[in-house]
mmCIF file of C-alpha atoms in Angstrom:
data_model
loop_
_atom_site.group_PDB
_atom_site.id
_atom_site.type_symbol
_atom_site.label_atom_id
_atom_site.label_comp_id
_atom_site.label_asym_id
_atom_site.label_seq_id
_atom_site.Cartn_x
_atom_site.Cartn_y
_atom_site.Cartn_z
ATOM 1 C CA MET A 286 92.172 113.860 82.856
ATOM 2 C CA SER A 287 94.285 110.956 84.068
ATOM 3 C CA ASN A 288 94.570 110.315 87.795
ATOM 4 C CA ILE A 289 97.990 108.630 87.364
ATOM 5 C CA GLN A 290 100.695 110.876 88.800
ATOM 6 C CA LEU A 291 103.748 108.667 88.270
ATOM 7 C CA ILE A 292 104.695 105.434 86.501
ATOM 8 C CA ILE A 293 107.459 103.377 88.125
ATOM 9 C CA GLU A 294 109.083 100.596 86.106
ATOM 10 C CA GLU A 295 110.691 97.624 87.842
ATOM 11 C CA ARG A 296 114.470 98.021 88.167
ATOM 12 C CA ALA A 297 116.771 95.012 88.478
ATOM 13 C CA ALA A 298 118.397 94.571 91.903
ATOM 14 C CA ASN A 299 120.551 91.818 93.371
ATOM 15 C CA ILE A 300 119.731 90.376 96.815
ATOM 16 C CA GLY A 301 122.685 88.071 97.279
ATOM 17 C CA ASN A 302 122.431 85.248 94.746
ATOM 18 C CA PHE A 303 118.982 86.259 93.524
ATOM 19 C CA MET A 304 117.787 88.966 91.112
ATOM 20 C CA VAL A 305 114.561 90.862 91.829
ATOM 21 C CA GLY A 306 112.584 93.733 90.318
ATOM 22 C CA ARG A 307 112.619 96.727 92.673
ATOM 23 C CA LEU A 308 109.584 99.029 92.751
ATOM 24 C CA LEU A 309 110.031 101.049 95.940
ATOM 25 C CA PRO A 310 111.820 103.132 97.068
ATOM 26 C CA PHE A 311 112.034 105.278 93.926
ATOM 27 C CA ARG A 312 113.877 108.585 93.665
ATOM 28 C CA GLN A 313 110.667 110.512 92.908
ATOM 29 C CA LYS A 314 108.515 108.547 95.340
ATOM 30 C CA ARG A 315 110.163 107.073 98.410
ATOM 31 C CA MET A 316 106.982 105.708 99.977
ATOM 32 C CA ILE A 317 103.292 105.113 99.211
ATOM 33 C CA GLY A 318 101.424 105.525 102.494
ATOM 34 C CA PRO A 319 103.438 103.447 104.999
ATOM 35 C CA PHE A 320 104.793 101.137 102.250
ATOM 36 C CA SER A 321 108.519 101.861 102.038
ATOM 37 C CA PHE A 322 109.949 98.976 100.020
ATOM 38 C CA ILE A 323 108.614 96.509 97.420
ATOM 39 C CA ASP A 324 110.549 93.808 95.558
ATOM 40 C CA HIS A 325 109.028 91.577 92.891
ATOM 41 C CA MET A 326 110.801 88.215 93.051
ATOM 42 C CA GLY A 327 110.816 86.206 89.832
ATOM 43 C CA PRO A 328 109.298 84.241 88.364
ATOM 44 C CA THR A 329 112.701 82.586 88.647
ATOM 45 C CA LYS A 330 113.384 78.982 87.699
ATOM 46 C CA LEU A 331 115.889 77.364 90.038
ATOM 47 C CA SER A 332 117.568 74.088 89.165
ATOM 48 C CA GLU A 333 118.381 71.259 91.557
ATOM 49 C CA ARG A 334 121.718 73.023 92.136
ATOM 50 C CA GLU A 335 120.223 76.478 92.749
ATOM 51 C CA ASN A 336 118.444 77.638 95.878
ATOM 52 C CA LEU A 337 117.328 80.821 97.606
ATOM 53 C CA ASP A 338 119.729 81.398 100.481
ATOM 54 C CA VAL A 339 119.218 84.792 102.111
ATOM 55 C CA LEU A 340 121.269 84.327 105.263
ATOM 56 C CA SER A 341 120.551 85.876 108.677
ATOM 57 C CA HIS A 342 120.076 89.627 108.412
ATOM 58 C CA PRO A 343 118.556 92.263 110.721
ATOM 59 C CA HIS A 344 115.675 94.739 110.556
ATOM 60 C CA ILE A 345 114.405 97.584 112.720
ATOM 61 C CA GLY A 346 111.440 99.967 112.515
ATOM 62 C CA LEU A 347 109.257 98.044 110.079
ATOM 63 C CA SER A 348 107.048 95.064 109.348
ATOM 64 C CA THR A 349 107.861 92.727 106.460
ATOM 65 C CA LEU A 350 105.085 91.235 104.350
ATOM 66 C CA THR A 351 105.875 88.205 102.198
ATOM 67 C CA TYR A 352 103.268 87.032 99.665
ATOM 68 C CA LEU A 353 104.089 84.268 97.184
ATOM 69 C CA PHE A 354 102.489 83.420 93.834
ATOM 70 C CA GLU A 355 104.603 80.301 93.227
ATOM 71 C CA GLY A 356 107.160 78.330 95.186
ATOM 72 C CA SER A 357 108.011 78.183 98.855
ATOM 73 C CA ILE A 358 110.321 79.877 101.367
ATOM 74 C CA MET A 359 111.479 78.659 104.764
ATOM 75 C CA HIS A 360 111.423 81.512 107.280
ATOM 76 C CA ARG A 361 113.426 81.427 110.507
ATOM 77 C CA ASP A 362 113.927 84.236 113.003
ATOM 78 C CA THR A 363 115.332 85.086 116.427
ATOM 79 C CA LEU A 364 111.918 84.666 118.066
ATOM 80 C CA GLY A 365 112.213 80.951 117.338
ATOM 81 C CA SER A 366 109.782 81.031 114.394
ATOM 82 C CA ALA A 367 110.450 78.355 111.767
ATOM 83 C CA LEU A 368 107.758 78.154 109.112
ATOM 84 C CA GLU A 369 107.399 77.426 105.406
ATOM 85 C CA ILE A 370 105.343 79.994 103.503
ATOM 86 C CA LYS A 371 103.415 78.848 100.427
ATOM 87 C CA PRO A 372 101.452 80.691 97.713
ATOM 88 C CA GLY A 373 98.500 82.760 98.901
ATOM 89 C CA GLU A 374 99.679 82.863 102.523
ATOM 90 C CA VAL A 375 101.045 85.876 104.408
ATOM 91 C CA ASN A 376 104.147 86.104 106.561
ATOM 92 C CA TRP A 377 103.981 89.295 108.656
ATOM 93 C CA MET A 378 107.123 89.897 110.698
ATOM 94 C CA THR A 379 107.371 93.033 112.798
ATOM 95 C CA ALA A 380 110.943 94.031 113.568
ATOM 96 C CA GLY A 381 110.262 96.878 115.993
ATOM 97 C CA LYS A 382 113.433 97.460 118.030
ATOM 98 C CA GLY A 383 115.205 94.631 116.231
ATOM 99 C CA ILE A 384 114.879 91.143 114.762
ATOM 100 C CA VAL A 385 117.023 88.828 112.646
ATOM 101 C CA HIS A 386 115.632 86.386 110.066
ATOM 102 C CA SER A 387 116.715 84.154 107.196
ATOM 103 C CA GLU A 388 114.861 83.092 104.057
ATOM 104 C CA LYS A 389 115.838 79.902 102.269
ATOM 105 C CA THR A 390 114.545 77.222 99.936
ATOM 106 C CA PRO A 391 112.985 74.535 102.166
ATOM 107 C CA GLU A 392 115.048 71.375 102.610
ATOM 108 C CA HIS A 393 112.562 69.175 100.739
ATOM 109 C CA LEU A 394 112.914 71.338 97.590
ATOM 110 C CA ARG A 395 116.665 71.969 97.615
ATOM 111 C CA HIS A 396 117.556 69.071 95.321
ATOM 112 C CA SER A 397 114.806 69.485 92.728
ATOM 113 C CA ASP A 398 113.814 72.012 90.053
ATOM 114 C CA LYS A 399 111.487 74.726 91.349
ATOM 115 C CA VAL A 400 110.074 78.198 90.651
ATOM 116 C CA LEU A 401 110.024 81.137 93.048
ATOM 117 C CA HIS A 402 107.689 84.066 92.455
ATOM 118 C CA GLY A 403 106.197 86.623 94.828
ATOM 119 C CA LEU A 404 106.330 89.999 96.536
ATOM 120 C CA GLN A 405 108.456 91.100 99.477
ATOM 121 C CA ILE A 406 107.292 94.296 101.117
ATOM 122 C CA TRP A 407 108.361 96.557 103.965
ATOM 123 C CA VAL A 408 105.766 98.577 105.852
ATOM 124 C CA ALA A 409 107.177 101.302 108.093
ATOM 125 C CA LEU A 410 105.932 101.501 111.666
ATOM 126 C CA PRO A 411 104.432 104.627 113.252
ATOM 127 C CA LYS A 412 107.018 106.667 115.140
ATOM 128 C CA GLU A 413 105.641 105.664 118.554
ATOM 129 C CA LEU A 414 105.918 101.948 117.667
ATOM 130 C CA GLU A 415 109.316 101.904 115.976
ATOM 131 C CA GLN A 416 110.884 100.452 119.135
ATOM 132 C CA MET A 417 108.120 97.949 119.944
ATOM 133 C CA GLU A 418 108.850 94.314 120.756
ATOM 134 C CA PRO A 419 109.334 92.160 117.628
ATOM 135 C CA SER A 420 106.695 89.616 116.581
ATOM 136 C CA PHE A 421 105.847 87.143 113.811
ATOM 137 C CA VAL A 422 102.439 86.091 112.473
ATOM 138 C CA HIS A 423 101.541 83.645 109.701
ATOM 139 C CA ILE A 424 98.102 83.946 108.069
ATOM 140 C CA GLY A 425 96.787 81.033 105.995
ATOM 141 C CA LYS A 426 95.325 81.521 102.523
ATOM 142 C CA GLU A 427 91.849 80.507 103.692
ATOM 143 C CA GLU A 428 91.946 83.126 106.467
ATOM 144 C CA LEU A 429 92.186 86.103 104.074
ATOM 145 C CA PRO A 430 88.909 87.842 103.081
ATOM 146 C CA THR A 431 88.088 86.844 99.473
ATOM 147 C CA TRP A 432 85.032 87.800 97.435
ATOM 148 C CA ASN A 433 83.821 88.040 93.848
ATOM 149 C CA GLU A 434 82.122 90.790 91.908
ATOM 150 C CA GLY A 435 81.033 89.226 88.641
ATOM 151 C CA GLU A 436 84.089 87.578 87.068
ATOM 152 C CA THR A 437 86.484 89.602 89.210
ATOM 153 C CA GLN A 438 87.996 88.158 92.394
ATOM 154 C CA PHE A 439 89.231 90.282 95.296
ATOM 155 C CA THR A 440 91.498 89.217 98.165
ATOM 156 C CA LEU A 441 92.242 91.580 101.042
ATOM 157 C CA ILE A 442 95.824 90.691 101.934
ATOM 158 C CA ALA A 443 96.299 93.278 104.688
ATOM 159 C CA GLY A 444 94.508 96.208 106.275
ATOM 160 C CA LYS A 445 90.959 97.457 105.769
ATOM 161 C CA ALA A 446 89.035 98.095 102.538
ATOM 162 C CA PHE A 447 85.564 97.604 101.054
ATOM 163 C CA GLY A 448 84.067 97.150 104.530
ATOM 164 C CA ARG A 449 86.338 94.183 105.237
ATOM 165 C CA GLU A 450 89.409 93.646 107.408
ATOM 166 C CA SER A 451 92.313 91.218 107.083
ATOM 167 C CA ASP A 452 93.595 89.277 110.108
ATOM 168 C CA VAL A 453 97.120 90.549 109.433
ATOM 169 C CA PRO A 454 97.864 92.714 112.523
ATOM 170 C CA VAL A 455 98.869 96.023 110.917
ATOM 171 C CA TYR A 456 99.890 99.050 112.982
ATOM 172 C CA SER A 457 98.630 101.967 110.900
ATOM 173 C CA PRO A 458 95.728 102.585 108.484
ATOM 174 C CA LEU A 459 96.602 100.767 105.230
ATOM 175 C CA TYR A 460 95.356 98.288 102.637
ATOM 176 C CA MET A 461 96.748 95.777 100.170
ATOM 177 C CA ILE A 462 94.285 94.136 97.794
ATOM 178 C CA GLU A 463 94.759 91.503 95.096
ATOM 179 C CA VAL A 464 92.368 91.823 92.131
ATOM 180 C CA LYS A 465 92.077 89.127 89.439
ATOM 181 C CA SER A 466 89.908 89.522 86.350
ATOM 182 C CA LYS A 467 88.689 86.673 84.125
ATOM 183 C CA GLU A 468 86.988 89.055 81.693
ATOM 184 C CA LYS A 469 87.499 92.672 80.710
ATOM 185 C CA THR A 470 85.924 94.674 83.498
ATOM 186 C CA GLU A 471 85.535 98.248 84.663
ATOM 187 C CA LEU A 472 86.422 99.063 88.252
ATOM 188 C CA SER A 473 85.214 102.196 89.988
ATOM 189 C CA LEU A 474 86.757 102.393 93.435
ATOM 190 C CA GLY A 475 85.430 105.836 94.252
ATOM 191 C CA ASP A 476 85.871 106.609 97.947
ATOM 192 C CA GLN A 477 86.568 103.007 99.002
ATOM 193 C CA LEU A 478 90.248 103.781 99.655
ATOM 194 C CA PHE A 479 92.159 106.441 101.606
ATOM 195 C CA GLY A 480 95.544 108.081 101.938
ATOM 196 C CA GLU A 481 98.040 107.478 99.127
ATOM 197 C CA SER A 482 97.387 104.733 96.561
ATOM 198 C CA GLY A 483 99.333 102.707 94.042
ATOM 199 C CA ILE A 484 98.551 99.899 91.583
ATOM 200 C CA TYR A 485 101.094 97.240 90.717
ATOM 201 C CA ILE A 486 100.310 95.274 87.545
ATOM 202 C CA LEU A 487 101.571 91.708 87.812
ATOM 203 C CA GLU A 488 100.016 90.381 84.598
ATOM 204 C CA GLY A 489 97.603 91.604 81.967
ATOM 205 C CA GLY A 490 96.940 95.308 81.831
ATOM 206 C CA ILE A 491 94.689 98.220 82.687
ATOM 207 C CA GLU A 492 93.383 101.205 80.769
ATOM 208 C CA GLU A 493 92.723 104.581 82.338
ATOM 209 C CA GLU A 494 91.602 107.702 80.466
ATOM 210 C CA GLY A 495 92.822 106.289 77.143
ATOM 211 C CA ASN A 496 96.221 105.283 78.532
ATOM 212 C CA THR A 497 97.229 101.612 78.594
ATOM 213 C CA PHE A 498 99.569 100.164 81.227
ATOM 214 C CA GLY A 499 101.109 96.696 81.401
ATOM 215 C CA PRO A 500 103.024 94.208 83.541
ATOM 216 C CA LYS A 501 105.852 95.232 85.868
ATOM 217 C CA GLN A 502 104.571 98.799 86.145
ATOM 218 C CA LEU A 503 103.647 100.532 89.385
ATOM 219 C CA LEU A 504 101.152 103.350 88.930
ATOM 220 C CA VAL A 505 101.021 106.029 91.613
ATOM 221 C CA ALA A 506 97.705 107.868 91.869
ATOM 222 C CA GLN A 507 97.392 111.605 92.367
ATOM 223 C CA ASP A 508 94.804 110.894 95.052
ATOM 224 C CA HIS A 509 93.378 107.834 96.729
ATOM 225 C CA SER A 510 90.190 107.649 94.690
ATOM 226 C CA LEU A 511 92.017 106.152 91.675
ATOM 227 C CA CYS A 512 88.848 107.136 89.769
ATOM 228 C CA THR A 513 87.722 104.529 87.264
ATOM 229 C CA PHE A 514 89.835 102.168 85.177
ATOM 230 C CA THR A 515 89.362 99.077 83.026
ATOM 231 C CA MET A 516 91.137 95.774 83.681
ATOM 232 C CA GLU A 517 91.907 93.595 80.683
ATOM 233 C CA ALA A 518 90.820 89.943 80.783
ATOM 234 C CA ASN A 519 93.089 87.603 82.756
ATOM 235 C CA SER A 520 94.823 90.417 84.622
ATOM 236 C CA THR A 521 96.203 90.455 88.169
ATOM 237 C CA ILE A 522 96.862 93.719 89.975
ATOM 238 C CA TYR A 523 97.685 94.791 93.531
ATOM 239 C CA ILE A 524 96.178 97.965 94.948
ATOM 240 C CA PHE A 525 97.935 99.205 98.064
ATOM 241 C CA GLY A 526 98.468 102.309 100.152
ATOM 242 C CA GLY A 527 97.229 104.097 103.235
ATOM 243 C CA ASP A 528 97.814 107.110 105.406
ATOM 244 C CA PRO A 529 101.312 108.589 105.069
ATOM 245 C CA PHE A 530 103.301 109.432 108.202
ATOM 246 C CA PRO A 531 103.973 113.077 109.115
ATOM 247 C CA GLU A 532 107.695 112.377 109.652
ATOM 248 C CA GLU A 533 110.253 111.369 107.024
ATOM 249 C CA ARG A 534 111.509 107.784 107.096
ATOM 250 C CA PHE A 535 115.196 107.061 106.556
ATOM 251 C CA ILE A 536 116.322 103.781 104.988
ATOM 252 C CA ASN A 537 119.813 102.412 105.429
ATOM 253 C CA TRP A 538 120.336 98.850 104.207
ATOM 254 C CA ASN A 539 117.687 96.778 106.105
ATOM 255 C CA PHE A 540 116.946 99.474 108.671
ATOM 256 C CA VAL A 541 114.013 101.910 108.568
ATOM 257 C CA SER A 542 113.444 104.673 111.114
ATOM 258 C CA SER A 543 112.373 108.274 111.617
ATOM 259 C CA ASP A 544 115.459 108.642 113.844
ATOM 260 C CA LYS A 545 118.888 108.384 112.213
ATOM 261 C CA SER A 546 120.501 107.664 115.589
ATOM 262 C CA LEU A 547 118.488 104.433 115.869
ATOM 263 C CA ILE A 548 119.773 103.391 112.446
ATOM 264 C CA ASP A 549 123.345 104.211 113.452
ATOM 265 C CA LYS A 550 122.970 102.127 116.609
ATOM 266 C CA ALA A 551 121.476 99.188 114.682
ATOM 267 C CA LYS A 552 124.301 99.373 112.159
ATOM 268 C CA ASP A 553 126.915 99.334 114.929
ATOM 269 C CA ASP A 554 125.128 96.508 116.754
ATOM 270 C CA TRP A 555 125.032 94.379 113.608
ATOM 271 C CA ILE A 556 128.673 94.989 112.709
ATOM 272 C CA ASN A 557 129.695 94.058 116.251
ATOM 273 C CA ARG A 558 127.365 91.008 116.386
ATOM 274 C CA ARG A 559 125.205 92.289 119.243
ATOM 275 C CA PHE A 560 121.869 91.300 117.662
ATOM 276 C CA ASP A 561 120.273 88.034 118.782
ATOM 277 C CA LYS A 562 121.219 85.039 116.637
ATOM 278 C CA ILE A 563 119.010 82.409 114.978
ATOM 279 C CA GLN A 564 119.455 79.051 116.643
ATOM 280 C CA GLY A 565 121.505 76.784 114.394
ATOM 281 C CA GLU A 566 122.533 79.662 112.112
ATOM 282 C CA GLU A 567 124.841 81.529 114.487
ATOM 283 C CA ASN A 568 127.730 81.668 112.008
ATOM 284 C CA GLU A 569 125.699 82.315 108.856
ATOM 285 C CA TYR A 570 124.907 85.978 108.303
ATOM 286 C CA VAL A 571 124.923 88.802 105.781
ATOM 287 C CA PRO A 572 127.636 91.341 106.661
ATOM 288 C CA TYR A 573 126.785 95.032 106.647
ATOM 289 C CA PRO A 574 127.624 96.282 103.122
ATOM 290 C CA SER A 575 130.373 98.860 102.694
ATOM 291 C CA LEU A 576 128.209 100.771 100.229
ATOM 292 C CA SER A 577 124.481 100.195 100.629
ATOM 293 C CA ASN A 578 122.161 100.626 97.650
ATOM 294 C CA ARG A 579 119.082 101.012 99.852
#
């Protein structure tokens, strides 16, 4: 009997001047553990006249996790952070009671051809930390736990799993693991994981109980064990999840909270320009949409 409860296909979504594949939230599954939002960016080829320009925009009640496969993004925020993220690194920005950031093609790449490809993820905060002070942490590629089992490589991007722990400072029990196979291999995760679990297939494919799944599919497990499945050769998958929260999370545009009044306040503060502003980008911002699709 298959342990796959739900299959979510990427759906096209527009984030300004850039198309992405949206995985979460989904009407039948709003969250997986604390993971409330996942966009797959690209791979998108950008010419010398095209750049990523996501202007200043706010968040509350969550942490953002950016993980690139190709390309580069310049991150700036109202804490004064200004840092270029490259493939294999992690940007972990915790909004808490409120933060504003922008994401753009770095200056040194703006007049050349380039490719942008990666994941952008929101992780909801526990109720008692939704109004915490904002923070930003960058974790280098070499700082992430990486190990091999045969011809299969594992990288623990965030959280705890397989007796290891990432340096990304998460605020609730969770895990996000990259798995790359050079050869066809069988994985048996057993009781290594906990809470709710999902598998996102970036490339290649997996087989589980006679069913075959391929790229751009998110598989939601009925339980965290995920049982046993086979990865095809040259596949890359992301296993993620964790303990779900007891309270519902509401999402309105870029705001996540268990309390609708906090979202209403954030919305009003953004419309009336009461959020802090990024130095040098005071007049560049994304207005609150009249009809939000989040």
